[in-house]
Short mmCIF file of N, CA and C in Angstrom, two decimals:
data_model
loop_
_atom_site.label_atom_id
_atom_site.label_comp_id
_atom_site.label_asym_id
_atom_site.label_seq_id
_atom_site.Cartn_x
_atom_site.Cartn_y
_atom_site.Cartn_z
N MET A 240 152.98 38.25 109.85
CA MET A 240 154.14 37.08 108.91
C MET A 240 154.86 36.41 110.12
N ARG A 241 154.90 34.99 109.94
CA ARG A 241 155.61 34.18 110.96
C ARG A 241 156.89 33.94 110.22
N ILE A 242 158.04 34.40 111.39
CA ILE A 242 159.34 33.94 110.83
C ILE A 242 159.91 32.81 111.62
N ARG A 243 160.20 31.88 110.70
CA ARG A 243 160.61 30.56 111.32
C ARG A 243 162.40 30.29 110.83
N THR A 244 162.59 30.98 109.68
CA THR A 244 164.02 30.83 108.90
C THR A 244 164.70 32.00 108.86
N ALA A 245 166.05 32.00 108.32
CA ALA A 245 166.68 33.22 107.53
C ALA A 245 166.01 33.57 106.40
N VAL A 246 165.50 32.58 105.71
CA VAL A 246 165.02 33.01 104.35
C VAL A 246 163.81 33.81 104.70
N ASP A 247 163.06 33.61 105.70
CA ASP A 247 161.84 34.03 105.79
C ASP A 247 162.25 35.56 106.40
N ILE A 248 163.28 35.66 107.19
CA ILE A 248 163.80 37.24 107.39
C ILE A 248 164.14 37.97 106.22
N GLY A 249 164.94 37.51 105.26
CA GLY A 249 165.29 37.88 104.13
C GLY A 249 164.27 38.39 103.14
N ALA A 250 163.06 37.78 103.13
CA ALA A 250 162.10 37.85 102.31
C ALA A 250 161.28 39.11 102.89
N LEU A 251 161.35 39.19 104.38
CA LEU A 251 160.55 40.16 104.93
C LEU A 251 161.38 41.73 104.51
N ILE A 252 162.76 41.49 104.89
CA ILE A 252 163.67 42.75 104.51
C ILE A 252 163.38 43.02 103.18
N ARG A 253 163.40 42.23 102.14
CA ARG A 253 163.41 42.56 100.76
C ARG A 253 161.94 43.35 100.18
N ASP A 254 161.06 42.40 100.79
CA ASP A 254 159.54 43.23 100.54
C ASP A 254 159.69 44.41 100.98
N ARG A 255 159.81 44.47 102.29
CA ARG A 255 159.66 46.03 102.83
C ARG A 255 160.41 47.12 102.11
N ARG A 256 161.79 46.79 101.77
CA ARG A 256 162.86 47.55 101.26
C ARG A 256 162.17 47.72 99.81
N LEU A 257 161.67 46.92 98.95
CA LEU A 257 161.06 47.30 97.74
C LEU A 257 159.69 48.08 97.89
N LYS A 258 158.95 47.90 98.71
CA LYS A 258 157.91 48.57 99.28
C LYS A 258 158.09 50.11 99.47
N LEU A 259 158.96 50.30 99.90
CA LEU A 259 159.68 51.62 100.48
C LEU A 259 160.36 52.22 99.10
N GLY A 260 160.77 51.55 98.26
CA GLY A 260 161.44 52.00 97.00
C GLY A 260 162.79 52.35 97.08
N LEU A 261 163.35 51.47 98.04
CA LEU A 261 164.89 51.62 98.23
C LEU A 261 165.70 50.80 97.35
N LYS A 262 166.78 51.47 97.07
CA LYS A 262 167.79 50.38 96.17
C LYS A 262 168.64 49.80 97.32
N GLN A 263 169.16 48.56 96.89
CA GLN A 263 169.92 48.11 97.81
C GLN A 263 171.11 48.75 98.44
N LYS A 264 171.91 49.50 97.56
CA LYS A 264 172.91 50.10 97.73
C LYS A 264 172.67 51.17 98.87
N VAL A 265 171.65 51.80 98.57
CA VAL A 265 171.20 52.78 99.71
C VAL A 265 170.88 52.48 101.04
N LEU A 266 169.94 51.35 101.09
CA LEU A 266 169.89 50.74 102.37
C LEU A 266 171.14 50.28 103.09
N ALA A 267 171.96 49.59 102.37
CA ALA A 267 173.21 48.92 102.81
C ALA A 267 174.00 50.27 103.57
N ASP A 268 174.19 51.40 102.60
CA ASP A 268 174.86 52.52 103.22
C ASP A 268 174.35 53.21 104.37
N ARG A 269 172.92 53.05 104.62
CA ARG A 269 172.24 53.99 105.57
C ARG A 269 172.46 52.66 106.89
N ILE A 270 172.66 51.58 107.03
CA ILE A 270 173.01 50.60 107.88
C ILE A 270 174.34 50.28 108.21
N GLY A 271 175.16 51.04 107.13
CA GLY A 271 176.69 50.67 107.44
C GLY A 271 177.15 49.21 107.02
N ALA A 272 176.65 48.74 106.21
CA ALA A 272 177.02 47.50 105.49
C ALA A 272 177.13 47.28 104.01
N SER A 273 177.66 46.43 103.61
CA SER A 273 178.01 46.26 102.05
C SER A 273 176.45 46.01 101.15
N ARG A 274 176.55 46.11 100.07
CA ARG A 274 175.53 45.59 99.29
C ARG A 274 175.28 44.38 99.15
N GLN A 275 176.68 43.66 99.14
CA GLN A 275 176.76 42.35 99.15
C GLN A 275 176.41 41.67 100.23
N TRP A 276 176.60 42.14 101.38
CA TRP A 276 175.84 41.59 102.51
C TRP A 276 174.31 41.54 102.72
N LEU A 277 173.82 42.90 102.08
CA LEU A 277 172.36 42.92 102.00
C LEU A 277 171.74 41.88 100.86
N ILE A 278 172.27 41.81 99.87
CA ILE A 278 172.02 40.63 98.96
C ILE A 278 171.96 39.31 99.52
N GLU A 279 172.95 38.83 100.28
CA GLU A 279 173.00 37.62 100.81
C GLU A 279 172.12 37.46 102.06
N VAL A 280 171.67 38.58 102.79
CA VAL A 280 170.79 38.32 103.95
C VAL A 280 169.34 38.41 103.14
N GLU A 281 169.10 38.87 102.12
CA GLU A 281 167.93 38.82 101.43
C GLU A 281 167.71 37.53 100.72
N LYS A 282 168.66 36.75 100.67
CA LYS A 282 168.45 35.41 99.98
C LYS A 282 168.55 34.44 101.09
N GLY A 283 168.74 34.97 102.40
CA GLY A 283 168.38 33.86 103.76
C GLY A 283 169.77 33.54 104.14
N LYS A 284 170.83 34.18 103.94
CA LYS A 284 171.98 33.79 104.61
C LYS A 284 171.93 33.43 106.15
N GLN A 285 172.35 32.37 106.66
CA GLN A 285 171.90 31.96 107.93
C GLN A 285 172.95 32.50 108.95
N ARG A 286 174.16 32.86 108.49
CA ARG A 286 174.90 33.19 109.44
C ARG A 286 175.12 34.82 109.25
N ALA A 287 174.31 35.58 109.00
CA ALA A 287 174.47 37.14 108.93
C ALA A 287 174.51 37.66 110.43
N GLU A 288 175.18 38.70 110.60
CA GLU A 288 175.46 39.11 111.83
C GLU A 288 174.13 40.11 112.48
N LEU A 289 173.70 39.42 113.50
CA LEU A 289 172.46 39.82 114.30
C LEU A 289 172.43 41.31 114.59
N GLY A 290 173.43 41.83 114.80
CA GLY A 290 173.38 43.28 114.96
C GLY A 290 173.03 44.18 113.81
N LEU A 291 173.42 43.83 112.50
CA LEU A 291 173.17 44.44 111.41
C LEU A 291 171.68 44.02 110.89
N VAL A 292 171.30 42.88 110.97
CA VAL A 292 169.87 42.29 110.64
C VAL A 292 168.96 43.30 111.50
N LEU A 293 169.24 43.33 112.87
CA LEU A 293 168.42 43.99 113.52
C LEU A 293 168.20 45.49 113.26
N ARG A 294 169.54 46.06 112.78
CA ARG A 294 169.59 47.52 112.48
C ARG A 294 168.93 47.63 111.27
N THR A 295 168.91 46.63 110.18
CA THR A 295 168.04 46.83 109.11
C THR A 295 166.68 46.68 109.32
N ILE A 296 166.35 45.96 110.12
CA ILE A 296 164.94 45.98 110.42
C ILE A 296 164.49 46.99 111.01
N GLU A 297 165.18 47.67 111.70
CA GLU A 297 164.91 49.13 112.26
C GLU A 297 164.61 50.19 111.35
N GLU A 298 165.67 50.38 110.40
CA GLU A 298 165.85 51.19 109.53
C GLU A 298 164.77 51.05 108.52
N LEU A 299 164.04 49.71 108.27
CA LEU A 299 162.99 49.72 107.41
C LEU A 299 161.62 49.77 108.19
N GLY A 300 161.60 50.16 109.56
CA GLY A 300 160.54 50.55 110.24
C GLY A 300 159.68 49.26 110.58
N ILE A 301 160.28 48.09 110.57
CA ILE A 301 159.70 46.89 110.80
C ILE A 301 159.58 46.55 112.32
N SER A 302 158.65 46.10 113.06
CA SER A 302 158.30 45.98 114.16
C SER A 302 158.25 44.37 114.49
N LEU A 303 159.00 44.04 115.42
CA LEU A 303 159.07 42.44 115.67
C LEU A 303 158.25 42.41 117.10
N VAL A 304 157.24 41.40 117.09
CA VAL A 304 156.52 41.10 118.12
C VAL A 304 156.42 39.59 118.70
N THR A 305 156.83 39.06 119.53
CA THR A 305 156.87 37.87 119.82
C THR A 305 155.71 37.22 120.65
N THR A 306 155.45 35.70 120.55
CA THR A 306 154.43 35.07 121.23
C THR A 306 155.03 33.72 121.37
N ASP A 307 154.54 33.44 122.44
CA ASP A 307 154.78 32.06 123.07
C ASP A 307 153.94 31.04 122.05
N THR A 308 154.77 30.00 121.69
CA THR A 308 154.17 28.85 120.85
C THR A 308 154.08 27.69 121.71
N PRO A 309 153.04 27.01 122.28
CA PRO A 309 153.16 25.80 122.88
C PRO A 309 153.83 24.53 122.24
N SER A 310 154.56 23.86 123.13
CA SER A 310 155.41 22.88 122.69
C SER A 310 154.39 21.82 122.39
N PRO A 311 155.02 20.60 121.51
CA PRO A 311 153.91 19.68 121.16
C PRO A 311 153.42 18.77 122.40
N GLU A 312 153.99 18.85 123.54
CA GLU A 312 153.55 18.19 124.65
C GLU A 312 152.14 19.05 125.41
N GLU A 313 152.48 20.27 125.08
CA GLU A 313 151.42 21.15 125.86
C GLU A 313 150.31 21.16 125.01
N ARG A 314 150.29 21.28 123.67
CA ARG A 314 149.21 20.86 122.77
C ARG A 314 148.42 19.72 123.09
N MET A 315 149.00 18.76 123.28
CA MET A 315 148.51 17.25 123.47
C MET A 315 147.84 17.33 124.72
N ARG A 316 148.34 17.96 125.82
CA ARG A 316 147.74 18.19 127.23
C ARG A 316 146.39 18.98 127.12
N SER A 317 146.61 19.98 126.11
CA SER A 317 145.51 20.76 125.99
C SER A 317 144.02 20.35 125.27
N GLY A 318 144.50 19.35 124.44
CA GLY A 318 143.40 18.49 123.63
C GLY A 318 143.51 18.89 122.43
N ALA A 319 144.69 19.81 122.08
CA ALA A 319 144.75 20.19 120.57
C ALA A 319 144.93 19.32 119.73
N MET A 320 144.47 19.00 118.44
CA MET A 320 144.68 18.26 117.20
C MET A 320 146.09 18.30 116.73
N ASP A 321 146.55 17.05 116.92
CA ASP A 321 147.87 16.76 116.41
C ASP A 321 147.80 16.01 115.07
N ILE A 322 147.87 16.73 113.96
CA ILE A 322 147.60 16.13 112.51
C ILE A 322 148.70 15.12 112.26
N ASP A 323 149.87 15.05 112.69
CA ASP A 323 150.72 14.05 112.44
C ASP A 323 150.28 12.77 112.96
N ARG A 324 149.95 12.81 114.32
CA ARG A 324 149.41 11.75 114.98
C ARG A 324 148.51 11.00 114.35
N ILE A 325 147.49 11.97 113.77
CA ILE A 325 146.10 11.27 113.22
C ILE A 325 146.43 10.56 111.81
N VAL A 326 147.25 11.20 111.15
CA VAL A 326 147.93 10.61 109.78
C VAL A 326 148.70 9.34 110.07
N ILE A 327 149.41 9.31 111.10
CA ILE A 327 150.18 8.03 111.49
C ILE A 327 149.20 7.00 111.87
N ALA A 328 148.08 7.31 112.85
CA ALA A 328 147.36 6.43 113.04
C ALA A 328 146.29 5.78 111.86
N ALA A 329 146.11 6.68 111.22
CA ALA A 329 145.04 6.57 109.74
C ALA A 329 145.95 5.19 108.99
N ARG A 330 147.17 5.50 108.91
CA ARG A 330 148.06 4.60 108.05
C ARG A 330 148.39 3.31 108.42
N GLU A 331 148.38 3.42 110.05
CA GLU A 331 148.49 2.02 110.66
C GLU A 331 147.15 1.26 110.62
N LYS A 332 145.97 2.07 110.48
CA LYS A 332 144.83 1.13 110.48
C LYS A 332 144.60 0.44 108.98
N ARG A 333 145.42 1.13 107.94
CA ARG A 333 145.17 0.25 106.66
C ARG A 333 145.96 -0.56 106.57
N LYS A 334 147.04 -0.97 107.35
CA LYS A 334 148.02 -2.21 107.29
C LYS A 334 147.17 -3.28 107.75
#
């Protein structure tokens, strides 16, 4: 799963919690947070405390792996297709 937003993290946490059959209150107690905090995180709260989010992910047995994503400039230099540039060029040809 590719994580880009707080909503993505919340969905990941909720999905895993449900797969494990955990109630929100049980998980919240295990990580030392309130049920309300967990509800907000699962909804994608953007200002959730990072330490608690990481503790939640660990408690759920989720492993985070990172990869480097090339910047737009690097993609262009490598010859990778830039769909936005193609669409813009096609629109300009129609004019």
